[in-house]
mmCIF file of C-alpha atoms and ligand atoms in Angstrom:
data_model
loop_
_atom_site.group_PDB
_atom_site.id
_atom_site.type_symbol
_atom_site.label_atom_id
_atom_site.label_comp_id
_atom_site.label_asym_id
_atom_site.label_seq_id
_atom_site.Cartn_x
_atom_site.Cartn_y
_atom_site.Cartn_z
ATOM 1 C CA UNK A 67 136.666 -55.747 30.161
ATOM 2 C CA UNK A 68 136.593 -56.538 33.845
ATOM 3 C CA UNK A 69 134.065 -59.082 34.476
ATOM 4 C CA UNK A 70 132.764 -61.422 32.015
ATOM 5 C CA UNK A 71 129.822 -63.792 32.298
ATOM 6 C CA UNK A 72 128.921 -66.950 31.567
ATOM 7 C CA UNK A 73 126.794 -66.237 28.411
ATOM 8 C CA UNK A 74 128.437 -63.544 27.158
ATOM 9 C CA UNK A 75 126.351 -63.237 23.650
ATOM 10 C CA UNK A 76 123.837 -60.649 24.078
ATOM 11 C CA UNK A 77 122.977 -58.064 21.646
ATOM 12 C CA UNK A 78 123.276 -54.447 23.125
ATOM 13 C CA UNK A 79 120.856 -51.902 20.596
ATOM 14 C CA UNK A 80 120.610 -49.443 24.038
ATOM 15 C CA UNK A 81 122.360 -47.405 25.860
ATOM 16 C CA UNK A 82 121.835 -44.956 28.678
ATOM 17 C CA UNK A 83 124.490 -42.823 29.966
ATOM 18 C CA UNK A 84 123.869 -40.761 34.141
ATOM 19 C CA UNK A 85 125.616 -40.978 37.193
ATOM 20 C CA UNK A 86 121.820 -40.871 38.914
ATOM 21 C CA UNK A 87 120.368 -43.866 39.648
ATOM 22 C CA UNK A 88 116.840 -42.619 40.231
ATOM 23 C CA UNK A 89 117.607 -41.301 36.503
ATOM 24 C CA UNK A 90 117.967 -44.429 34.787
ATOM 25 C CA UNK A 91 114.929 -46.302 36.608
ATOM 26 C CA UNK A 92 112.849 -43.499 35.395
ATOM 27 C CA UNK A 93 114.144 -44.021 31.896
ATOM 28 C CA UNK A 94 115.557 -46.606 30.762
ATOM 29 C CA UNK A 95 114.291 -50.319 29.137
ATOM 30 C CA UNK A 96 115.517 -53.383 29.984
ATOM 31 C CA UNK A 97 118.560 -55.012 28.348
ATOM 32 C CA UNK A 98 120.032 -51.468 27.858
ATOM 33 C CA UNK A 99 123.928 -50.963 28.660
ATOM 34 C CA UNK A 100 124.667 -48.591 31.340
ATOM 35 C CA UNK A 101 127.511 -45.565 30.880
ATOM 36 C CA UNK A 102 128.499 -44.126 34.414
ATOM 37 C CA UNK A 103 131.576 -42.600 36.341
ATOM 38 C CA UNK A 104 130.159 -43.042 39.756
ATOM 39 C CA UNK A 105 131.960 -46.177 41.058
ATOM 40 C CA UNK A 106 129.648 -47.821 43.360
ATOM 41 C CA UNK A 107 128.501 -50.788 43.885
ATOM 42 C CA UNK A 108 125.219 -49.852 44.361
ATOM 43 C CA UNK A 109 125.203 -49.443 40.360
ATOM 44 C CA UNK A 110 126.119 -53.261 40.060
ATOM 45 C CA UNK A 111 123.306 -54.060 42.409
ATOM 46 C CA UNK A 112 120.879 -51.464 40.362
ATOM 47 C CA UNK A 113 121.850 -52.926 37.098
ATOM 48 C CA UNK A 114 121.219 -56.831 38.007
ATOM 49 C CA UNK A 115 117.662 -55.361 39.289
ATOM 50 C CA UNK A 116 116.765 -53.835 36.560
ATOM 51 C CA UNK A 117 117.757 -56.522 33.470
ATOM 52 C CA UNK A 118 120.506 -54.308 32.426
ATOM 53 C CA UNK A 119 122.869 -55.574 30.090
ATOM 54 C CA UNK A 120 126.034 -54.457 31.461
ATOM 55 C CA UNK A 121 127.829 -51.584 32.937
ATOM 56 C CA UNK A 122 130.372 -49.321 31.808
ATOM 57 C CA UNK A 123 132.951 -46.793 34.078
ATOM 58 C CA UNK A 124 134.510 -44.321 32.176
ATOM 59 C CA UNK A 125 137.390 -42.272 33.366
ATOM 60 C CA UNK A 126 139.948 -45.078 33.311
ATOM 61 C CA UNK A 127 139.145 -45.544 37.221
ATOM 62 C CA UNK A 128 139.521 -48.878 38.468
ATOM 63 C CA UNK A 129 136.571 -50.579 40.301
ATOM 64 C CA UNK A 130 136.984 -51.405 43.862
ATOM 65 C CA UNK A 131 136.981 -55.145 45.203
ATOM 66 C CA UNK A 132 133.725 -55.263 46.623
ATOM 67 C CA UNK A 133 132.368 -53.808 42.985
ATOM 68 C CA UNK A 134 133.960 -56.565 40.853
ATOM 69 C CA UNK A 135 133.153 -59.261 43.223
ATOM 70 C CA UNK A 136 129.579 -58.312 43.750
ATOM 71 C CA UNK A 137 129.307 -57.970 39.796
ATOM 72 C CA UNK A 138 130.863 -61.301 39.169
ATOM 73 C CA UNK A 139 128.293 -62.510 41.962
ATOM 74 C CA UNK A 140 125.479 -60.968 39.976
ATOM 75 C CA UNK A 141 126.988 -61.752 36.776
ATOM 76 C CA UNK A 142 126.972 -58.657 35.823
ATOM 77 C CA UNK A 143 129.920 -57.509 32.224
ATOM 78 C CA UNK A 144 131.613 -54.533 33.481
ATOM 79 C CA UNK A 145 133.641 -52.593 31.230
ATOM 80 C CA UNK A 146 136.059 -49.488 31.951
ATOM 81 C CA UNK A 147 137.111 -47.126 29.888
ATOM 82 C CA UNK A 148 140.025 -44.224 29.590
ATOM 83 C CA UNK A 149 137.479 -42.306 27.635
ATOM 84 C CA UNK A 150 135.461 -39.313 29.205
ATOM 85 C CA UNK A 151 131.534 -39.792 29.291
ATOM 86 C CA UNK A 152 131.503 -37.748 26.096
ATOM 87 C CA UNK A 153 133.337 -39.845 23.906
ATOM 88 C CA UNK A 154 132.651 -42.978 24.878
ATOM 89 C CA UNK A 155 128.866 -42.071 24.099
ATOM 90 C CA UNK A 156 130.101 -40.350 20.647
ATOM 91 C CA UNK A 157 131.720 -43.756 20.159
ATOM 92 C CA UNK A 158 128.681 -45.528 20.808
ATOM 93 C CA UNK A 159 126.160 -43.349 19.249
ATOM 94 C CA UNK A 160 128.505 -43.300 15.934
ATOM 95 C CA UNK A 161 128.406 -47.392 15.935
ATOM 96 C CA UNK A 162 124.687 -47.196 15.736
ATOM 97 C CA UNK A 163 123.357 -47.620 18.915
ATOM 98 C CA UNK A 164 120.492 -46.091 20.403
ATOM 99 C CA UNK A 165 119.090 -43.957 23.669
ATOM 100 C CA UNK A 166 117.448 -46.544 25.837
ATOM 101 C CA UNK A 167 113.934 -44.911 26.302
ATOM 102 C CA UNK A 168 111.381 -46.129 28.748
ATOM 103 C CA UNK A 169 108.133 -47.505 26.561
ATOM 104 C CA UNK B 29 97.912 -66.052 48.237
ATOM 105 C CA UNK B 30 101.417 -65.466 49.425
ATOM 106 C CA UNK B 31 102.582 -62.829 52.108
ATOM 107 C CA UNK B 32 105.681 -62.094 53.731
ATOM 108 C CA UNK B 33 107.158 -59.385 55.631
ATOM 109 C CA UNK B 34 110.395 -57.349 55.557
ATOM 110 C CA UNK B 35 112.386 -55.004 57.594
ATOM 111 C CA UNK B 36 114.418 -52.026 56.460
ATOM 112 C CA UNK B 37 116.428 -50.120 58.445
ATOM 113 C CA UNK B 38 117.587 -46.403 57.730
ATOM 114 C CA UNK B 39 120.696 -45.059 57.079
ATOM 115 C CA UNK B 40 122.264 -48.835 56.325
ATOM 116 C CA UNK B 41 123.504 -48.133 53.052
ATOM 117 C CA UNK B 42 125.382 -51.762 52.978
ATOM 118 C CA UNK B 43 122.300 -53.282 52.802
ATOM 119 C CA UNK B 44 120.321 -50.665 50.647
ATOM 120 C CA UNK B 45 118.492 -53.012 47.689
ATOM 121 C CA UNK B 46 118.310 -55.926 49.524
ATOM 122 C CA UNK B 47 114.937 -56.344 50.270
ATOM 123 C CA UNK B 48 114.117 -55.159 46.855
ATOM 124 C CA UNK B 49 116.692 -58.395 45.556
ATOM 125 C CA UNK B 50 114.483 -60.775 47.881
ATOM 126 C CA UNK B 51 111.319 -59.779 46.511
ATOM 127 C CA UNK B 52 112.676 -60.038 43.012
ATOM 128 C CA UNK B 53 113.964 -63.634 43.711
ATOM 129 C CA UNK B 54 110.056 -64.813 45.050
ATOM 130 C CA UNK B 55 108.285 -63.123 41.965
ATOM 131 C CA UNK B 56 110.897 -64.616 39.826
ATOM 132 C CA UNK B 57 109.917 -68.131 41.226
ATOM 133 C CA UNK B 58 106.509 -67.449 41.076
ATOM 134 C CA UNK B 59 107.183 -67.136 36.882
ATOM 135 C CA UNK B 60 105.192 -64.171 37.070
ATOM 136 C CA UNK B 61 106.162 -61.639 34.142
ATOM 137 C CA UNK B 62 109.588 -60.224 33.200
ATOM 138 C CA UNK B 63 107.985 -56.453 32.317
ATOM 139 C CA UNK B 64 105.845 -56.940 35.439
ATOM 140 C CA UNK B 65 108.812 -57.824 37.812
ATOM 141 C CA UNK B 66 110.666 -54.926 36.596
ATOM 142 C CA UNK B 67 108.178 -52.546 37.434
ATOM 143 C CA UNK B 68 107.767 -54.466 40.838
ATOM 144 C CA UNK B 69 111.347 -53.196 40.861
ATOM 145 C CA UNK B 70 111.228 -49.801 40.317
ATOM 146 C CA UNK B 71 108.593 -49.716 43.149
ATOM 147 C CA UNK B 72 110.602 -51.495 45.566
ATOM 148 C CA UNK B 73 113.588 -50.191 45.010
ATOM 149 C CA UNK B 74 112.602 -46.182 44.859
ATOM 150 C CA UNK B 75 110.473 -47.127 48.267
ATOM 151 C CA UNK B 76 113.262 -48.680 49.735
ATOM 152 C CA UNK B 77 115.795 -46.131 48.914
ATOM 153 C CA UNK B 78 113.605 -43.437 50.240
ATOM 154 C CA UNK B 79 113.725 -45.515 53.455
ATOM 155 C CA UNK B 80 117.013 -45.941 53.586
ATOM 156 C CA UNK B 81 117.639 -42.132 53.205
ATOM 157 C CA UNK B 82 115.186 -41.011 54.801
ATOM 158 C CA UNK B 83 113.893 -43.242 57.712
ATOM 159 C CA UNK B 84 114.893 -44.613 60.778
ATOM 160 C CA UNK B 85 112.978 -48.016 59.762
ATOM 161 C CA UNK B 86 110.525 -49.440 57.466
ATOM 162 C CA UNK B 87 108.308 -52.703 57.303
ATOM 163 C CA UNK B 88 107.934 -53.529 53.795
ATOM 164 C CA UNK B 89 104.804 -55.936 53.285
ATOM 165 C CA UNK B 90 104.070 -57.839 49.799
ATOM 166 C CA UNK B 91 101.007 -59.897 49.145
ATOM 167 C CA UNK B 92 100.629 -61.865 46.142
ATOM 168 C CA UNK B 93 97.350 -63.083 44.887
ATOM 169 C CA UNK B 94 95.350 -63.951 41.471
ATOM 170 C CA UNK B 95 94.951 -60.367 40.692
ATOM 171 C CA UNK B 96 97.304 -58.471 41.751
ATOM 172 C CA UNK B 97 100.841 -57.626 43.755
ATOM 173 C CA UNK B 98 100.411 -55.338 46.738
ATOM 174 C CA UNK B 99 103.064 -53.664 48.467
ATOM 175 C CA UNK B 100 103.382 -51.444 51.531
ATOM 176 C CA UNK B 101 105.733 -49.386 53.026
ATOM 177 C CA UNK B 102 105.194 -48.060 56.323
ATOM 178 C CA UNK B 103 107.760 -46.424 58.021
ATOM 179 C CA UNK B 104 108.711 -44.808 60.813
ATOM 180 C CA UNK B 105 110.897 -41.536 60.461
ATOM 181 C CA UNK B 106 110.758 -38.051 59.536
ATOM 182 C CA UNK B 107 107.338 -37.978 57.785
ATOM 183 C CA UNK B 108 106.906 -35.535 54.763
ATOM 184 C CA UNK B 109 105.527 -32.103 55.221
ATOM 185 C CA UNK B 110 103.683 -31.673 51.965
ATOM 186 C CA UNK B 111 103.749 -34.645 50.383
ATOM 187 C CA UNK B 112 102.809 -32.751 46.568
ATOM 188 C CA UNK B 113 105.498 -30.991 46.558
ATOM 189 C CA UNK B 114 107.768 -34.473 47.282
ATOM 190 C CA UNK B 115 105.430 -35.638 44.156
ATOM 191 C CA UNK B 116 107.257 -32.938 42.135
ATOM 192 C CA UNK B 117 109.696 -34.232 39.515
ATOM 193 C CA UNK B 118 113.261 -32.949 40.788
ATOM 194 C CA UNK B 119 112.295 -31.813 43.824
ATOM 195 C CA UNK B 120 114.717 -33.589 46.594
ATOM 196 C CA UNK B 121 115.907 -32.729 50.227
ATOM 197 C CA UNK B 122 119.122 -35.328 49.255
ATOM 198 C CA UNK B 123 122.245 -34.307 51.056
ATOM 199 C CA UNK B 124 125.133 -34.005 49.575
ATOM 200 C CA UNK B 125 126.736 -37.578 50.761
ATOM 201 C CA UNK B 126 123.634 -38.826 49.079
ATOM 202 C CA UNK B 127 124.359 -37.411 46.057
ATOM 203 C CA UNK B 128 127.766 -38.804 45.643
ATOM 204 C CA UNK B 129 126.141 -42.418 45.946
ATOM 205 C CA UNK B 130 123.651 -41.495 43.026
ATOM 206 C CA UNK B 131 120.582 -40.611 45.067
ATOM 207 C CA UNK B 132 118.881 -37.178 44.905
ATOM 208 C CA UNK B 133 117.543 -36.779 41.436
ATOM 209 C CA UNK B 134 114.140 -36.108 42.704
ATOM 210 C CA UNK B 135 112.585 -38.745 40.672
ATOM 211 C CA UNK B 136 111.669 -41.553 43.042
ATOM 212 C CA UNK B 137 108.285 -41.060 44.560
ATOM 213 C CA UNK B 138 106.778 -39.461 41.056
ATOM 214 C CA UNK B 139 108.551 -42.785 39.178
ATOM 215 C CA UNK B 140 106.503 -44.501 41.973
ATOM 216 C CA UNK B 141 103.065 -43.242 41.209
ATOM 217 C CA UNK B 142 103.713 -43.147 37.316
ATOM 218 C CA UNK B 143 104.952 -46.867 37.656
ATOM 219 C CA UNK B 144 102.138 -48.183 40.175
ATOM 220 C CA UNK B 145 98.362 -49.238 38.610
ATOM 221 C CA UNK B 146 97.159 -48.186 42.347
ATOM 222 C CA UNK B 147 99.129 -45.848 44.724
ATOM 223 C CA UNK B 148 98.386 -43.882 47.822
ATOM 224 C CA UNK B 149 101.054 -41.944 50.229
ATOM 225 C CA UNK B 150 100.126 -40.951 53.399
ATOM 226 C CA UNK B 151 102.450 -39.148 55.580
ATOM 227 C CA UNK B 152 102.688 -37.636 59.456
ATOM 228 C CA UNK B 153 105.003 -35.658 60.338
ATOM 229 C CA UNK B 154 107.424 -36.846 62.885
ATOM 230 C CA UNK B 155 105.218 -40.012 63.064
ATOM 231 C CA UNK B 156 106.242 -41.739 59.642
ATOM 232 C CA UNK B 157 105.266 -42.145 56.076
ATOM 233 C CA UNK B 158 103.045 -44.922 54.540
ATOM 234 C CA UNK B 159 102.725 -45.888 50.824
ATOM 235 C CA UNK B 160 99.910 -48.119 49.431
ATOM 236 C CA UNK B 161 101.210 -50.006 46.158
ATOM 237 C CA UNK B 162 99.122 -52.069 43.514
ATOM 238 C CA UNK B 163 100.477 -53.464 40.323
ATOM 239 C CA UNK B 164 97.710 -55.539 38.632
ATOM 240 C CA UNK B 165 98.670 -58.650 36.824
ATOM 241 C CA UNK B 166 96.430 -58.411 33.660
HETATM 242 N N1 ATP C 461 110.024 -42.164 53.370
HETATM 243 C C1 ATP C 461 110.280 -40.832 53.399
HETATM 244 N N2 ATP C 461 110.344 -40.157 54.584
HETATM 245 C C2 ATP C 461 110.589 -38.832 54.623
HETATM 246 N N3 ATP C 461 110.779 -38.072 53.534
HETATM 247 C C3 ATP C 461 110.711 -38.670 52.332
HETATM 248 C C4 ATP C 461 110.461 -40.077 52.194
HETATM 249 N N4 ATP C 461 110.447 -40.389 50.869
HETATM 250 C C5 ATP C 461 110.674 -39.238 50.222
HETATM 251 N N5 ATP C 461 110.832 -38.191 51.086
HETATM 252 C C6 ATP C 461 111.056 -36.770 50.732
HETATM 253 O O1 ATP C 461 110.547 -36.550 49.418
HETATM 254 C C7 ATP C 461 111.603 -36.082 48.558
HETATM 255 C C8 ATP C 461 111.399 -36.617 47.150
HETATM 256 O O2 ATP C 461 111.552 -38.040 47.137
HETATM 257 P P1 ATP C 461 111.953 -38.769 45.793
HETATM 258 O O3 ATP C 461 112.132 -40.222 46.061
HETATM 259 O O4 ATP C 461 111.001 -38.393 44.721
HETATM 260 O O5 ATP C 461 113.358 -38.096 45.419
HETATM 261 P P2 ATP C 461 114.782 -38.279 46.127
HETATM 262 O O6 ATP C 461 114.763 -39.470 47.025
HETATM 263 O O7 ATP C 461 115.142 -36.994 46.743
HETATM 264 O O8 ATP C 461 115.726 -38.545 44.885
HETATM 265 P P3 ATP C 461 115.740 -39.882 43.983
HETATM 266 O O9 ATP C 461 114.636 -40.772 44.441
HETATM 267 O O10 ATP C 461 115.539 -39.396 42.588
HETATM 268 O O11 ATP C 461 117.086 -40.476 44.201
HETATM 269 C C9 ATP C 461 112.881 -36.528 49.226
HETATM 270 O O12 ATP C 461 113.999 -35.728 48.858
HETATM 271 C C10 ATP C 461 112.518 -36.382 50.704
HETATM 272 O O13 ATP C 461 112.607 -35.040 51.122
HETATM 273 MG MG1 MG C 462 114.014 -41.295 46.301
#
């Protein structure tokens, strides 16, 4: 874990994994947690617009400056990852979480 | 009623969302909705992306009242040639720079329309593009 908030207790039931933003506006709920490998901080920005609950970057990649600061600004959790997009859905899908759908 | 007015400009990729963040910040304080802010979102941000990729500049206008928020984008730029087509699901002129940054699915203007109670694009080419946004609050 990269960047923590302040209240950190929020239960995560959803999860939508893309790398396009347009993607994830179109369908994803609110309060869903956000699987990506495109390191931009655009995705912190998208994320605190849209009530998401966090993001993860897979890859083991480490976030740029600008991305943990603005996330930290926008309290924002952000999470990497060494595992690939595939697993770390697997991983996720296995504990019981769910596709964040759009109602 | 409340109005206000913002600016825009294409190709600034710093500032892409920004305008979109302000307007979230004066519905927020105006306690309006949480499900009807976030689709406020999805409006402003598409419409601003668009004119970030897209445009040279955009005036983005937002009027609040009783019934309803309206929104308007009106820029001036490229214009679209045939606007249906732009409608179409996965259709998207995105280069490839725009792709790396996320943009480019194709899903923008028809997440737009589906999102929007009211919505109306009108486009020139080489003059600019115009949408007309309405999300009612009850
Ligand atoms: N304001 C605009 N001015 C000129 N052309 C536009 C404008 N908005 C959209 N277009 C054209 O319409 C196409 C479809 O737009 P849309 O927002 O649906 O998808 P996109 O921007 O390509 O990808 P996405 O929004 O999913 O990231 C664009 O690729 C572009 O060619
Ligand atoms: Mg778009």
């Amino acid at each position: 874990m990269l960047v923590s908030v302040k209240d950190l207790e929020r239960d995560i039931t959803t999860v939508h994994a893309s790398d396009l933003i347009s993607q994830v506006l179109a369908s994803c709920s609110r309060g869903a947690l956000w699987i990506t490998g495109l390191l931009d901080q655009q995705i912190i920005n998208t994320a605190e617009l849209f009530d998401l609950s966090g993001v993860v970057f897979i890859g083991n990649r480490r976030p740029s400056a600008d991305i943990i600061d603005t996330a930290v600004e926008e309290q924002i959790p952000v999470l990497v990852t060494k595992l690939s997009m595939f697993e770390a859905c697997g991983l996720l899908y296995a504990e019981g979480l769910q596709p964040a759908l759009r109602s | 009623m409340f109005k206000k007015v913002f600016r825009v400009e294409g190709g600034n990729f710093q500032k892409a969302g920004s305008v979109s963040k302000q307007i979230k910040k004066i519905l927020k304080q105006l306690n309006l909705d949480g499900e009807l802010i976030w689709r406020a979102m999805i409006i402003a941000y598409e419409a601003e992306i668009n004119a970030v990729l897209y445009a040279h500049e955009c005036q983005v206008s937002l009027e609040i009242t009783a019934e309803k928020i309206y929104m308007r984008f009106k820029d001036k730029g490229p214009g679209i040639p045939d606007i249906s087509l732009a409608m179409t699901e996965g259709y998207s002129t995105a280069t490839r720079a725009m792709r790396e940054r996320g943009f480019g699915a194709g899903l923008g203007l028809p997440n737009i329309r589906k999102t929007s109670d009211h919505f109306e694009i009108t486009s020139t080419v080489g003059v600019g593009t115009t949408l007309d946004i309405d999300l009612f609050l009850n």
